[in-house]
mmCIF file of C-alpha atoms in Angstrom:
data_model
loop_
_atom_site.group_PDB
_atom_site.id
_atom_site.type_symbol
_atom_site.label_atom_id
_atom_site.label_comp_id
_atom_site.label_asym_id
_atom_site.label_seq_id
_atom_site.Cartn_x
_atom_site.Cartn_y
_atom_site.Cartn_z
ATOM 1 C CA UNK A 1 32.007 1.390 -0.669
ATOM 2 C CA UNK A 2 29.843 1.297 -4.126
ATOM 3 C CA UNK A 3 26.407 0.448 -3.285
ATOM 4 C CA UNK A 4 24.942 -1.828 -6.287
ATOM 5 C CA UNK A 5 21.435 -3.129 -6.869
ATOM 6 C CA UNK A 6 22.839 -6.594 -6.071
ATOM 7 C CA UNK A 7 25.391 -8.031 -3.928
ATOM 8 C CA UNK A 8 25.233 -11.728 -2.994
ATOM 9 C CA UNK A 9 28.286 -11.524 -0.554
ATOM 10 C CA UNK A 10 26.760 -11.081 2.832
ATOM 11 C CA UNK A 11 23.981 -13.666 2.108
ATOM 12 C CA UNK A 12 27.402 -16.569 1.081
ATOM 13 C CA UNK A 13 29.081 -15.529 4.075
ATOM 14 C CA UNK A 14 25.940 -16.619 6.585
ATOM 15 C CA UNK A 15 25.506 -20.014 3.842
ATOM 16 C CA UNK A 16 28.910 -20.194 3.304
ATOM 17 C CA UNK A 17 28.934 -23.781 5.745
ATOM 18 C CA UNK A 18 25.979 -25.028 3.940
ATOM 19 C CA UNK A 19 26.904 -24.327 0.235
ATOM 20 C CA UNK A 20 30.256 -25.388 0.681
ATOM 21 C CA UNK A 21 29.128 -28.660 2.323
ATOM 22 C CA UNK A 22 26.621 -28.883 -1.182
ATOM 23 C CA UNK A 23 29.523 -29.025 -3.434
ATOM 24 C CA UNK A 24 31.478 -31.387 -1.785
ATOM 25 C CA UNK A 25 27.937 -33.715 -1.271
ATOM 26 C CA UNK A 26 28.035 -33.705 -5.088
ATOM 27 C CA UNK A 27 31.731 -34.261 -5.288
ATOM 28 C CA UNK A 28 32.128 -37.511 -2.966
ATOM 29 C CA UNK A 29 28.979 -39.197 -4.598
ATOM 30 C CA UNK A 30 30.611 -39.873 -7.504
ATOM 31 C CA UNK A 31 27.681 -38.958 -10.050
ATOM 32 C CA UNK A 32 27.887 -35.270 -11.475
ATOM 33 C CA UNK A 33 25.314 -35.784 -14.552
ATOM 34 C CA UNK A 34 21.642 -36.090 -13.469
ATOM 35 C CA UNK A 35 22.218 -37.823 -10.139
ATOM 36 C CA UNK A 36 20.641 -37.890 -6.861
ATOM 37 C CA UNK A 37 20.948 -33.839 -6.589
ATOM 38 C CA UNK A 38 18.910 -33.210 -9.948
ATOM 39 C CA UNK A 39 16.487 -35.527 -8.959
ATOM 40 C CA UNK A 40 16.034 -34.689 -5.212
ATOM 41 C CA UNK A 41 15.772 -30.742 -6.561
ATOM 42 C CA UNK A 42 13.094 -31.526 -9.112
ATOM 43 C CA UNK A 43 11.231 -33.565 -6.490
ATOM 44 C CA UNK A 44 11.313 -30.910 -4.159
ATOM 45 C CA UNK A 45 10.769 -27.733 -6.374
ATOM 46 C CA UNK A 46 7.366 -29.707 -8.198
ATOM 47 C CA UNK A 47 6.370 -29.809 -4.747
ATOM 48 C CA UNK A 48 6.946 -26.428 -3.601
ATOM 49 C CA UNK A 49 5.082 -25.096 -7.196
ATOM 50 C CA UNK A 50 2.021 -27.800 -6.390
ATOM 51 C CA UNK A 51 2.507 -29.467 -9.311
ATOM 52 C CA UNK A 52 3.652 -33.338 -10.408
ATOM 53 C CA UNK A 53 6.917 -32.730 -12.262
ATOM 54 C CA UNK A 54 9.888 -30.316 -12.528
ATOM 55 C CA UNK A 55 12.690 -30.851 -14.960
ATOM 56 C CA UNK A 56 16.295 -29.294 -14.378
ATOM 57 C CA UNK A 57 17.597 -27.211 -16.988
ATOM 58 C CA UNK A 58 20.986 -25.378 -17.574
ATOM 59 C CA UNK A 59 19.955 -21.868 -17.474
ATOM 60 C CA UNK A 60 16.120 -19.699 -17.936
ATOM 61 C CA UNK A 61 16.725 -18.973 -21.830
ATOM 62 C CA UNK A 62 16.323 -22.952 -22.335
ATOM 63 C CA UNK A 63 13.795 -23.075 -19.898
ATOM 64 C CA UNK A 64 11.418 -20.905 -22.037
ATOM 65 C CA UNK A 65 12.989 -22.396 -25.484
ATOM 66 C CA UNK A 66 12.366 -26.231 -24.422
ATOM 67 C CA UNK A 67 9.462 -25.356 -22.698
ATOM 68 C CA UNK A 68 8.012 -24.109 -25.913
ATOM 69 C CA UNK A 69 9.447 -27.105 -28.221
ATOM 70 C CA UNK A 70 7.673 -29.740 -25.675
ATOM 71 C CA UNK A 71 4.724 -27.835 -26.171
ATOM 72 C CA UNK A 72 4.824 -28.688 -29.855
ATOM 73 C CA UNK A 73 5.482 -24.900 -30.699
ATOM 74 C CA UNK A 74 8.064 -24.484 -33.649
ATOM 75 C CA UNK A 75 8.965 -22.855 -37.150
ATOM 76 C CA UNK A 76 6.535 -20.747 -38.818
ATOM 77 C CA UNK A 77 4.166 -20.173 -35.412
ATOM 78 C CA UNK A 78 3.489 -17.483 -33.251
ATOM 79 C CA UNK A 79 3.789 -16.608 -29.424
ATOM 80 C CA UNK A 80 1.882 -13.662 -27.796
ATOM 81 C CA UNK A 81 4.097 -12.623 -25.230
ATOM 82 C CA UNK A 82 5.487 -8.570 -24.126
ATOM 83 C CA UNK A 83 8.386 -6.461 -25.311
ATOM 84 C CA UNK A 84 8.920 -5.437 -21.291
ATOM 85 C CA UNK A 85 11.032 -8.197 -20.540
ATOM 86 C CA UNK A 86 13.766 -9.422 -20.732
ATOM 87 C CA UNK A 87 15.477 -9.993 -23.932
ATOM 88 C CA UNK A 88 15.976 -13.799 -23.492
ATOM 89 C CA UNK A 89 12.418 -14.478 -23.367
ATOM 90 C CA UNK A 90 12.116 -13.608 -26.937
ATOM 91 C CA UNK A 91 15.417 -15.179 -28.017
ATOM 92 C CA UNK A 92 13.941 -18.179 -27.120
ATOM 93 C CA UNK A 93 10.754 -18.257 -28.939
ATOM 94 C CA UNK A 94 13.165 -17.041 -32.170
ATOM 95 C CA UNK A 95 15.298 -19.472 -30.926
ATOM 96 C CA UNK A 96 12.456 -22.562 -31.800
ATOM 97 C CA UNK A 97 11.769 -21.052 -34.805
ATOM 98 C CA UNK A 98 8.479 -18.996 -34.036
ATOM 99 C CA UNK A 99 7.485 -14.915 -34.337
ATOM 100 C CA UNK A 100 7.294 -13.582 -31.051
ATOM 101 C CA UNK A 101 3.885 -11.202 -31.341
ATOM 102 C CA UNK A 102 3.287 -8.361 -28.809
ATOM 103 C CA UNK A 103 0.677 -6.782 -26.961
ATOM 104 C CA UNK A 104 1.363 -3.969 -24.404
ATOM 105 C CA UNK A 105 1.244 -3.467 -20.627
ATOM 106 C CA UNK A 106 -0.257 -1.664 -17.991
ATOM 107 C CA UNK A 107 1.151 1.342 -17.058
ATOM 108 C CA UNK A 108 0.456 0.985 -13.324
ATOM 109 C CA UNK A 109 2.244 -2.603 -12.877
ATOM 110 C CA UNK A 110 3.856 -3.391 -15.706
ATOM 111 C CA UNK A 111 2.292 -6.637 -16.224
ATOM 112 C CA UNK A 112 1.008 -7.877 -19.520
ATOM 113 C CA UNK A 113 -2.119 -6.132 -20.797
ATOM 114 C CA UNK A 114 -4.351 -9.242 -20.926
ATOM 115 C CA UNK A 115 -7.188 -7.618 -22.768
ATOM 116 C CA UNK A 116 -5.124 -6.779 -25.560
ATOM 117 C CA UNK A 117 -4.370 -10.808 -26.054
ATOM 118 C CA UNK A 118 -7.881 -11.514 -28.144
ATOM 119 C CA UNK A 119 -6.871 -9.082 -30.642
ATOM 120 C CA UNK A 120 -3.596 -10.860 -31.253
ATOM 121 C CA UNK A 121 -4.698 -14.380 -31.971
ATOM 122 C CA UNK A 122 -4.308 -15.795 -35.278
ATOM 123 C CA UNK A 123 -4.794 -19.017 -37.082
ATOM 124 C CA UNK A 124 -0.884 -19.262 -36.128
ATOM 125 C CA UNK A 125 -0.547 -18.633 -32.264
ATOM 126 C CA UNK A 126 0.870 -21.853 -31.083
ATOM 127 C CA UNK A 127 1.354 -20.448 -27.564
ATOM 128 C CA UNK A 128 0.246 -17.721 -25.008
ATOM 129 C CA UNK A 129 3.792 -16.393 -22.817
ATOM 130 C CA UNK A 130 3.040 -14.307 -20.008
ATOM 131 C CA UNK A 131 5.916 -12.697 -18.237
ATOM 132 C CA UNK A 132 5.443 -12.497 -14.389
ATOM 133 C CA UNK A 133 7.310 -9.543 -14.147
ATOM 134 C CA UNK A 134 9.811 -7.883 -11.031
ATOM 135 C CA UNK A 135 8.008 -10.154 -8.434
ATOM 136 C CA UNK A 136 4.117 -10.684 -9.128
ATOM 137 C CA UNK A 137 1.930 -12.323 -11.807
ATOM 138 C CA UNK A 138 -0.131 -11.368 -15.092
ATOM 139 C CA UNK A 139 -4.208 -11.073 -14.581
ATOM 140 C CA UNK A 140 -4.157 -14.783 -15.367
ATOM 141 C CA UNK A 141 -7.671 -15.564 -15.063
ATOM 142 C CA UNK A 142 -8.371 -14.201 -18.632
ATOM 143 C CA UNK A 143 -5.795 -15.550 -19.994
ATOM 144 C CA UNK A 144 -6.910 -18.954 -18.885
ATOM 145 C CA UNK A 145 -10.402 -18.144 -20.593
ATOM 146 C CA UNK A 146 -8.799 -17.576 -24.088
ATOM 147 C CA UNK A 147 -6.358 -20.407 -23.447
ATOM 148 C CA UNK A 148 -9.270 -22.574 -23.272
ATOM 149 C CA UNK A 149 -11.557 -21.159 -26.208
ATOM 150 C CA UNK A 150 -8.579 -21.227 -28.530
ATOM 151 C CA UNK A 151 -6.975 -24.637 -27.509
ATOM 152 C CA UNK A 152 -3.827 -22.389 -27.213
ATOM 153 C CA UNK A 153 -1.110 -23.614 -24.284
ATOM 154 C CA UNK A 154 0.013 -21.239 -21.692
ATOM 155 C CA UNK A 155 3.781 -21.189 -20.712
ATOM 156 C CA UNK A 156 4.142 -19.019 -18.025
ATOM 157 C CA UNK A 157 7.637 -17.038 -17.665
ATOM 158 C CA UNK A 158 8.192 -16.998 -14.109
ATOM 159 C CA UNK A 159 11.836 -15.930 -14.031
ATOM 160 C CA UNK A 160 11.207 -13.287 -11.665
ATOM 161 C CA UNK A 161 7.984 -14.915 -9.444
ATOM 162 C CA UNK A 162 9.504 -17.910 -7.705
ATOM 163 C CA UNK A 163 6.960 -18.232 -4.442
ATOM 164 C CA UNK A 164 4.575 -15.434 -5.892
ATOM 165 C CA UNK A 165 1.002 -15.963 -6.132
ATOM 166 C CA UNK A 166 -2.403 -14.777 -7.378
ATOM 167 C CA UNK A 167 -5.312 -15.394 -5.809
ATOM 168 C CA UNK A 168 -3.523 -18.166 -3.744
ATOM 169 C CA UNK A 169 -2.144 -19.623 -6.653
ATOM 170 C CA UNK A 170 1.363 -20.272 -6.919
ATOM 171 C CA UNK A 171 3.710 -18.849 -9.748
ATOM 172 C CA UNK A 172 4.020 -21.717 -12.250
ATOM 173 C CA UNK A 173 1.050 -23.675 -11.272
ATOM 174 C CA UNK A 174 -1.295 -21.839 -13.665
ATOM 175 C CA UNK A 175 -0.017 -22.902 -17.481
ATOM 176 C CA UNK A 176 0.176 -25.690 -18.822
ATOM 177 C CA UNK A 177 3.972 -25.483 -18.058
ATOM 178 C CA UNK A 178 6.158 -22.971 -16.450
ATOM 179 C CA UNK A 179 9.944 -21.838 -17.122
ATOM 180 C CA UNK A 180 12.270 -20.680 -14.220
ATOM 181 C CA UNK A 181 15.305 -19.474 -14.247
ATOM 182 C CA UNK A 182 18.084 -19.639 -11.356
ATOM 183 C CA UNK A 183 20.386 -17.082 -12.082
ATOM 184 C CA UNK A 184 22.374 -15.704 -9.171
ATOM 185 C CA UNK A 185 19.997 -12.662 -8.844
ATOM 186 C CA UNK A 186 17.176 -14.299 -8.727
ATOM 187 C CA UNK A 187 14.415 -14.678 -5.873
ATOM 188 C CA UNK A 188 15.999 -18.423 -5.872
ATOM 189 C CA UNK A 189 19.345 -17.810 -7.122
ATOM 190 C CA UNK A 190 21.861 -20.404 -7.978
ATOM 191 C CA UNK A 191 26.064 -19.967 -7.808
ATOM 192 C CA UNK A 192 25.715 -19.644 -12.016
ATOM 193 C CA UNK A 193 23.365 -20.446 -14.177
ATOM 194 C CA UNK A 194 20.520 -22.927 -14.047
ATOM 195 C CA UNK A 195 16.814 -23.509 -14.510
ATOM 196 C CA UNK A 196 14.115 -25.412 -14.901
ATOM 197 C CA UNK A 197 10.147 -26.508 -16.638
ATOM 198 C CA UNK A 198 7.237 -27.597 -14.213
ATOM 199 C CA UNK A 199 4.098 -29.008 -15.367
ATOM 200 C CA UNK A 200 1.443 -31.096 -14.069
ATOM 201 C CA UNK A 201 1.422 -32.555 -17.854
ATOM 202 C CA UNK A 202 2.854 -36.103 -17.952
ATOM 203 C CA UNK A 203 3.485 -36.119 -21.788
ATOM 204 C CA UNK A 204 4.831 -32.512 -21.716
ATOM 205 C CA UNK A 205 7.668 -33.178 -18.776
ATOM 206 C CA UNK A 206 8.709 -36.940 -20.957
ATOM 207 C CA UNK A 207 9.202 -33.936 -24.006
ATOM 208 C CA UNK A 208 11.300 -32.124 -21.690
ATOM 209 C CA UNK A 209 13.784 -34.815 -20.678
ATOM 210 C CA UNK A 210 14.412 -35.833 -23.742
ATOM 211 C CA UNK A 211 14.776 -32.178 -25.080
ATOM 212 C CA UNK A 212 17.142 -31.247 -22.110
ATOM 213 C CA UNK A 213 19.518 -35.183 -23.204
ATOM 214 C CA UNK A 214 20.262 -34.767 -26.907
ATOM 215 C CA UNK A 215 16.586 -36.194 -27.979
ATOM 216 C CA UNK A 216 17.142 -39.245 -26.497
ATOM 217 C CA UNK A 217 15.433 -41.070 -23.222
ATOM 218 C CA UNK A 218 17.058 -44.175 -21.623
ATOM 219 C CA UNK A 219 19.410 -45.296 -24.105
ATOM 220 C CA UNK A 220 22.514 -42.994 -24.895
ATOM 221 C CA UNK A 221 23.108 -43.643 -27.791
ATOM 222 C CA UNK A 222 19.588 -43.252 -29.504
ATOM 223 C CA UNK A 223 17.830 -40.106 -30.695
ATOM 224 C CA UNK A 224 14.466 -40.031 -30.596
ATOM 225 C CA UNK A 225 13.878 -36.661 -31.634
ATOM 226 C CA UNK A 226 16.900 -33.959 -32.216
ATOM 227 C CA UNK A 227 17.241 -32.551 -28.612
ATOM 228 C CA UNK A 228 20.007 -30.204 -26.817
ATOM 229 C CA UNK A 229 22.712 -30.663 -23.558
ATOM 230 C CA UNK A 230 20.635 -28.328 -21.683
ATOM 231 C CA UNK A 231 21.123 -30.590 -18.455
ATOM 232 C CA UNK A 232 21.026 -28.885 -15.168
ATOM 233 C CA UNK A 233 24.233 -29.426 -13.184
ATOM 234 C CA UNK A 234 24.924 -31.438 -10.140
ATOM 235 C CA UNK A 235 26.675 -28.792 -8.005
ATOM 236 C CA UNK A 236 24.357 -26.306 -8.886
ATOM 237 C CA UNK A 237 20.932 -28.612 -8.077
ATOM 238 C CA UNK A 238 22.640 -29.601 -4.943
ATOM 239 C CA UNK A 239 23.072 -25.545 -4.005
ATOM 240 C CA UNK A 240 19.502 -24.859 -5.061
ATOM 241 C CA UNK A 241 18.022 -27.858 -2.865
ATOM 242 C CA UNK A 242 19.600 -26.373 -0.053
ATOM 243 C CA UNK A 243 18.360 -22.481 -0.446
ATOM 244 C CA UNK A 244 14.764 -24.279 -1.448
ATOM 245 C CA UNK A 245 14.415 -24.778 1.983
ATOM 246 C CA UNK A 246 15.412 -20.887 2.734
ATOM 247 C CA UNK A 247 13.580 -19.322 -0.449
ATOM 248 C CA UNK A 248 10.004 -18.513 1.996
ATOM 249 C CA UNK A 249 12.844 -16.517 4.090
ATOM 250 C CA UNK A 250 14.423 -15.042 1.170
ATOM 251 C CA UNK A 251 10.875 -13.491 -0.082
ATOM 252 C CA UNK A 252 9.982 -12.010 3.897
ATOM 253 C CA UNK A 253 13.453 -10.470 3.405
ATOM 254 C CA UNK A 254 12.685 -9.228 0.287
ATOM 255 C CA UNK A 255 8.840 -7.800 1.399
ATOM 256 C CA UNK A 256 10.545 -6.274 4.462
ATOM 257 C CA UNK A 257 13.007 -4.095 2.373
ATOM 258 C CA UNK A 258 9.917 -2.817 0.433
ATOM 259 C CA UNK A 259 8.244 -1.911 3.281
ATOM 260 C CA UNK A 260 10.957 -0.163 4.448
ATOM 261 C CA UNK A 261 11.548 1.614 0.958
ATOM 262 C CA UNK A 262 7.259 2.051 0.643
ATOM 263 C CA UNK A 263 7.702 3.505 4.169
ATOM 264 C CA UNK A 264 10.315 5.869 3.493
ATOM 265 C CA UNK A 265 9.341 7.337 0.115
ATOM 266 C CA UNK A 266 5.873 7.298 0.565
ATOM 267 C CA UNK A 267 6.042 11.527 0.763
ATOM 268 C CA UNK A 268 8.065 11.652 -2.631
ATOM 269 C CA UNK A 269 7.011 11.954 -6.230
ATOM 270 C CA UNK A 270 8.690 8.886 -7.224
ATOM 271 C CA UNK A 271 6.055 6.388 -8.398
ATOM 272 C CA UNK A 272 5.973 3.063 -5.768
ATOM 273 C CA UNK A 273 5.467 -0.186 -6.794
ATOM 274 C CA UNK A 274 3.175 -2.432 -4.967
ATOM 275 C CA UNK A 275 0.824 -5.680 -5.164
ATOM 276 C CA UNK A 276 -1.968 -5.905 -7.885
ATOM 277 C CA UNK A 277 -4.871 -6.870 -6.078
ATOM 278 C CA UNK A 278 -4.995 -10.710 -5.785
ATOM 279 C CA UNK A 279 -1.075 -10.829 -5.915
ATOM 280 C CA UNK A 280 1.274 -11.753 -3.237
ATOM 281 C CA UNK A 281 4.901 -9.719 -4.549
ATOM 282 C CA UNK A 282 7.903 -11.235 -3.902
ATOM 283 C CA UNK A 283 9.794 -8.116 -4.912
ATOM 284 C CA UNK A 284 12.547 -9.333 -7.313
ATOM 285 C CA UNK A 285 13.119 -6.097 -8.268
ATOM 286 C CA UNK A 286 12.228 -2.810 -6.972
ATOM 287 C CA UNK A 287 11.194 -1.139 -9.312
ATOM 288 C CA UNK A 288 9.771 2.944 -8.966
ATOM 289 C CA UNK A 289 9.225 5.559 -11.675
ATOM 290 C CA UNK A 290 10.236 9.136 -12.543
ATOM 291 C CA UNK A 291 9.927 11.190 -15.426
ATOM 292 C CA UNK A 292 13.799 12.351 -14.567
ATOM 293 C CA UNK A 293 14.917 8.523 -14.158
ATOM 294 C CA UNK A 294 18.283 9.441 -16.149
ATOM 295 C CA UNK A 295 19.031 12.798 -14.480
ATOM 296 C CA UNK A 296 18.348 10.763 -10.807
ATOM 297 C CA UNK A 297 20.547 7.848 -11.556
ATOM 298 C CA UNK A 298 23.612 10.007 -12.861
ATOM 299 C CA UNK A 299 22.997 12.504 -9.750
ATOM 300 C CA UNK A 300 23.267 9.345 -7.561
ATOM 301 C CA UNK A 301 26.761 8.657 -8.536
ATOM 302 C CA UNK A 302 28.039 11.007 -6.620
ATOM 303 C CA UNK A 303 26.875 9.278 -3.518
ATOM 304 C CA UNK A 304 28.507 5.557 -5.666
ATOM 305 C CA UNK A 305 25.513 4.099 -5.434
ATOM 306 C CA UNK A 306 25.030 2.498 -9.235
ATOM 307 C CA UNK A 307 21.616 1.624 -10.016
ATOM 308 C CA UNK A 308 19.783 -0.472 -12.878
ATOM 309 C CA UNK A 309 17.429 -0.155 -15.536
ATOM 310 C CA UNK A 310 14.968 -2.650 -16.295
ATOM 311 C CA UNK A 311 14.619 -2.351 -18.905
ATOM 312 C CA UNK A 312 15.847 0.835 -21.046
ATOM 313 C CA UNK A 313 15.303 -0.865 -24.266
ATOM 314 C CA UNK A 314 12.011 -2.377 -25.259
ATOM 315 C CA UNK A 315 12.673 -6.082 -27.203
ATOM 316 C CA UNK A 316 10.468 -4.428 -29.911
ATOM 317 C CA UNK A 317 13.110 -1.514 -29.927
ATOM 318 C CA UNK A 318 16.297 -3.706 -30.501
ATOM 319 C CA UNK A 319 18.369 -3.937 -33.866
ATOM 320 C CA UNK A 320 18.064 -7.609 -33.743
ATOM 321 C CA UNK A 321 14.509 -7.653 -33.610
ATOM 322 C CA UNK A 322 13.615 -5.105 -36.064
ATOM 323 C CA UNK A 323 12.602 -7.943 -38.678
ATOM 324 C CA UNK A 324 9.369 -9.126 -36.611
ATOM 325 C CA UNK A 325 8.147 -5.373 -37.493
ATOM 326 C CA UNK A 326 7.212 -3.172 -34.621
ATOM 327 C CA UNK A 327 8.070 0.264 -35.073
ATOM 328 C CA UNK A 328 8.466 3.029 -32.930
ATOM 329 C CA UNK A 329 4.856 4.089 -31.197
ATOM 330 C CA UNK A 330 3.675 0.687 -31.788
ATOM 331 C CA UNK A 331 3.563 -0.416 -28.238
ATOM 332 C CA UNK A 332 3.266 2.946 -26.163
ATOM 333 C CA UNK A 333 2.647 2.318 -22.673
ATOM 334 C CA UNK A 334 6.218 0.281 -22.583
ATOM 335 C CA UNK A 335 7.792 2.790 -24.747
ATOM 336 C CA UNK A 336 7.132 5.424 -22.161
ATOM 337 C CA UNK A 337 8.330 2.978 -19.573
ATOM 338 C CA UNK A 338 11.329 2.224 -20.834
ATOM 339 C CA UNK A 339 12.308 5.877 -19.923
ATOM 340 C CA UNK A 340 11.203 6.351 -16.411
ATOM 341 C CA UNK A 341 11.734 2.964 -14.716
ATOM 342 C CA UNK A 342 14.569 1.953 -13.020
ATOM 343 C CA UNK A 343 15.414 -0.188 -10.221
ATOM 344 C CA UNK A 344 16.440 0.609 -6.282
ATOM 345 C CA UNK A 345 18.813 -2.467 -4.094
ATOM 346 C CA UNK A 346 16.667 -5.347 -3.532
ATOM 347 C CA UNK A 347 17.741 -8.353 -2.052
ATOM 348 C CA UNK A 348 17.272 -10.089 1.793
ATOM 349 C CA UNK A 349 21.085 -9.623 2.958
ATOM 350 C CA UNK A 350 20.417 -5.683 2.180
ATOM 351 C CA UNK A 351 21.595 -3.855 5.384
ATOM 352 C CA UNK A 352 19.542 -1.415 6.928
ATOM 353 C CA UNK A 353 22.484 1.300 7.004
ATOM 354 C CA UNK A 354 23.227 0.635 3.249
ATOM 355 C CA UNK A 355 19.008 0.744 2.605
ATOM 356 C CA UNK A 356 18.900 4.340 4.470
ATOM 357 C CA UNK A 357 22.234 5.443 2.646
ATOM 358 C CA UNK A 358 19.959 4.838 -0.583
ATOM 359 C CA UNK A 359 17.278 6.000 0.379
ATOM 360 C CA UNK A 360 18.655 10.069 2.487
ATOM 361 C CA UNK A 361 20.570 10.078 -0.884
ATOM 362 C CA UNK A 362 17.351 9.669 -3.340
ATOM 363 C CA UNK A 363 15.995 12.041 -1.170
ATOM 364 C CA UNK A 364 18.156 14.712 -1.705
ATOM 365 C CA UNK A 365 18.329 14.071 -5.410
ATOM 366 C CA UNK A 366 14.782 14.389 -5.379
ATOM 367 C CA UNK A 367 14.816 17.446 -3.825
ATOM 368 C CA UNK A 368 17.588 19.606 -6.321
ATOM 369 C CA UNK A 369 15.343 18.098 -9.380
#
């Protein structure tokens, strides 16, 4: 049997009951458009984040993109954000209008390179878009000082950090609004796509609802401001309120298999990822380092166990964002990145035969390099 970086099948068949039980719940109320499951889920996920309002959204690209418009960002501005990510967090800041502007990362964790953020400020930086990257969050401390000074809004990206925290903060809490998305993968994945803004900001979630409903706020037929159908489904708000309740499992599953991997490959050269200090992972990827990352990954085929890259191509890097300037060398530490990293089978329902098959076969490899 192929052994892939993701496989969501053993963790349906121990739900199966519950989920299926979710979709019907949706189907005999007789509402499937922002009804009881949308708002029960935003409700519940506000609380879990600490903060006073979530609002459902159809998938993590319009998470970011609304999340930026109800921050007032829009044509002609700037976001500092990274080019190690993935590519949807700068579609969406093209996708408002603005110039996505990049600083580097560290080439220990990944994370954004806060101290390169000063530099990067101009008269037309609208907002400040840390990525909390593979499972743990950005130095935001700093960030939060220059947020401040500049009267610049943080939206945290927190696609990959749901229940992560730093310094006993919780992913999504530290911004003045957070995007999430809920694709299957994810730490809190839905069955499709779907995702969602928190903020404690009262002004910023009323932005949001109308963003998500065409522009408009109680009455259908009346646009207040242009808007988008970027409503988060019944069925699918349903499902997540239901594995909300499992997600502090999901991450102990998750921390267990990197134990297990940091256990197990501790003697190799691959490089191990781990906690910054002040973080609490949540491992949405696992992600190690070699300098022979394509050699080890085409080796490993011959065992079928297919493995990912994230990410092989820098955002700087891509055809489609050659027009915002960046040209090879311009962001080194992620350039070099980009060639080594690559990711090992991370979820909770990973076996532990199917972990130690991955792990005596990376051996090997290892060893014939």
């Amino acid at each position: 049997m192929t052994t892939l970086v993701w496989d969501f099948s053993a963790e349906y068949e121990k739900e199966r009951d519950d989920i299926l039980d979710a979709v019907d719940t949706v189907f005999r109320s007789g509402n499937l458009i922002l009804g009881k499951s949308v708002q029960g889920f935003e409700s519940e996920f506000a609380a879990y984040n600490g903060v006073s309002h979530a609002v459902g959204l159809d998938n993590g690209t319009n998470a970011v993109k609304l999340g930026l418009q109800a921050l007032g960002v829009g044509p002609g501005d700037e976001v500092i954000t990274v080019s190690n990510t993935a590519a949807p967090t700068v579609l969406a800041i093209d996708g408002v209008g603005a110039k996505a502007v990049f600083v580097d990362v560290h080439a220990d964790n990944y994370l954004m390179d806060v101290e390169q953020v000063a530099a990067a400020i101009t008269p037309r930086t609208r907002a400040l878009l840390p990525v909390h990257l593979f499972g743990q969050c950005v130095d935001m401390a700093p960030l939060e000082a220059l947020s401040e000074q500049h009267g610049i809004p943080i939206l945290e990206d927190c696609a990959q950090a749901h229940g992560a925290r730093h310094h006993g903060r919780i992913a999504g809490s530290m911004g003045k609004a957070a995007a999430f998305s809920f694709y299957p993968t994810k730490v809190l994945g839905a069955y499709g796509d779907a995702g969602a803004v928190v903020t404690d900001d009262d002004e910023t979630a009323a932005n949001l609802r109308r963003l998500r409903y065409y522009g408009m706020e109680k009455t259908y037929y009346v646009v207040q401001t242009p808007g988008h159908n970027s409503r988060l489904d019944e069925v699918q708000a349903e499902i997540l309120r239901r594995k909300l309740g499992r997600l502090d499992q999901y991450v102990a599953g998750r921390r267990a298999v990197a134990q297990r991997y940091a256990e197990a490959l501790a003697d190799t050269d691959l490089v191990l990822p781990g906690p910054v200090a002040g973080n609490e992972h949540v491992y949405y990827v696992y992600v190690v380092r070699h300098p022979e990352r394509d050699r080890i990954i085409e080796a490993l085929k011959a065992y079928d166990i297919m493995l990912n890259i994230s990410y092989p191509w820098p955002v700087h890097t891509m055809t489609g964002f050659a027009g915002l300037g960046y040209g090879k060398g311009s962001l080194p530490v992620t350039e070099k990145l980009a060639g080594e990293i690559f990711s090992l089978p991370m979820y909770p329902s990973l076996s532990r035969d199917v972990q130690d098959k991955v792990i005596s076969a990376l051996r090997e490899v290892l060893r014939t390099l």
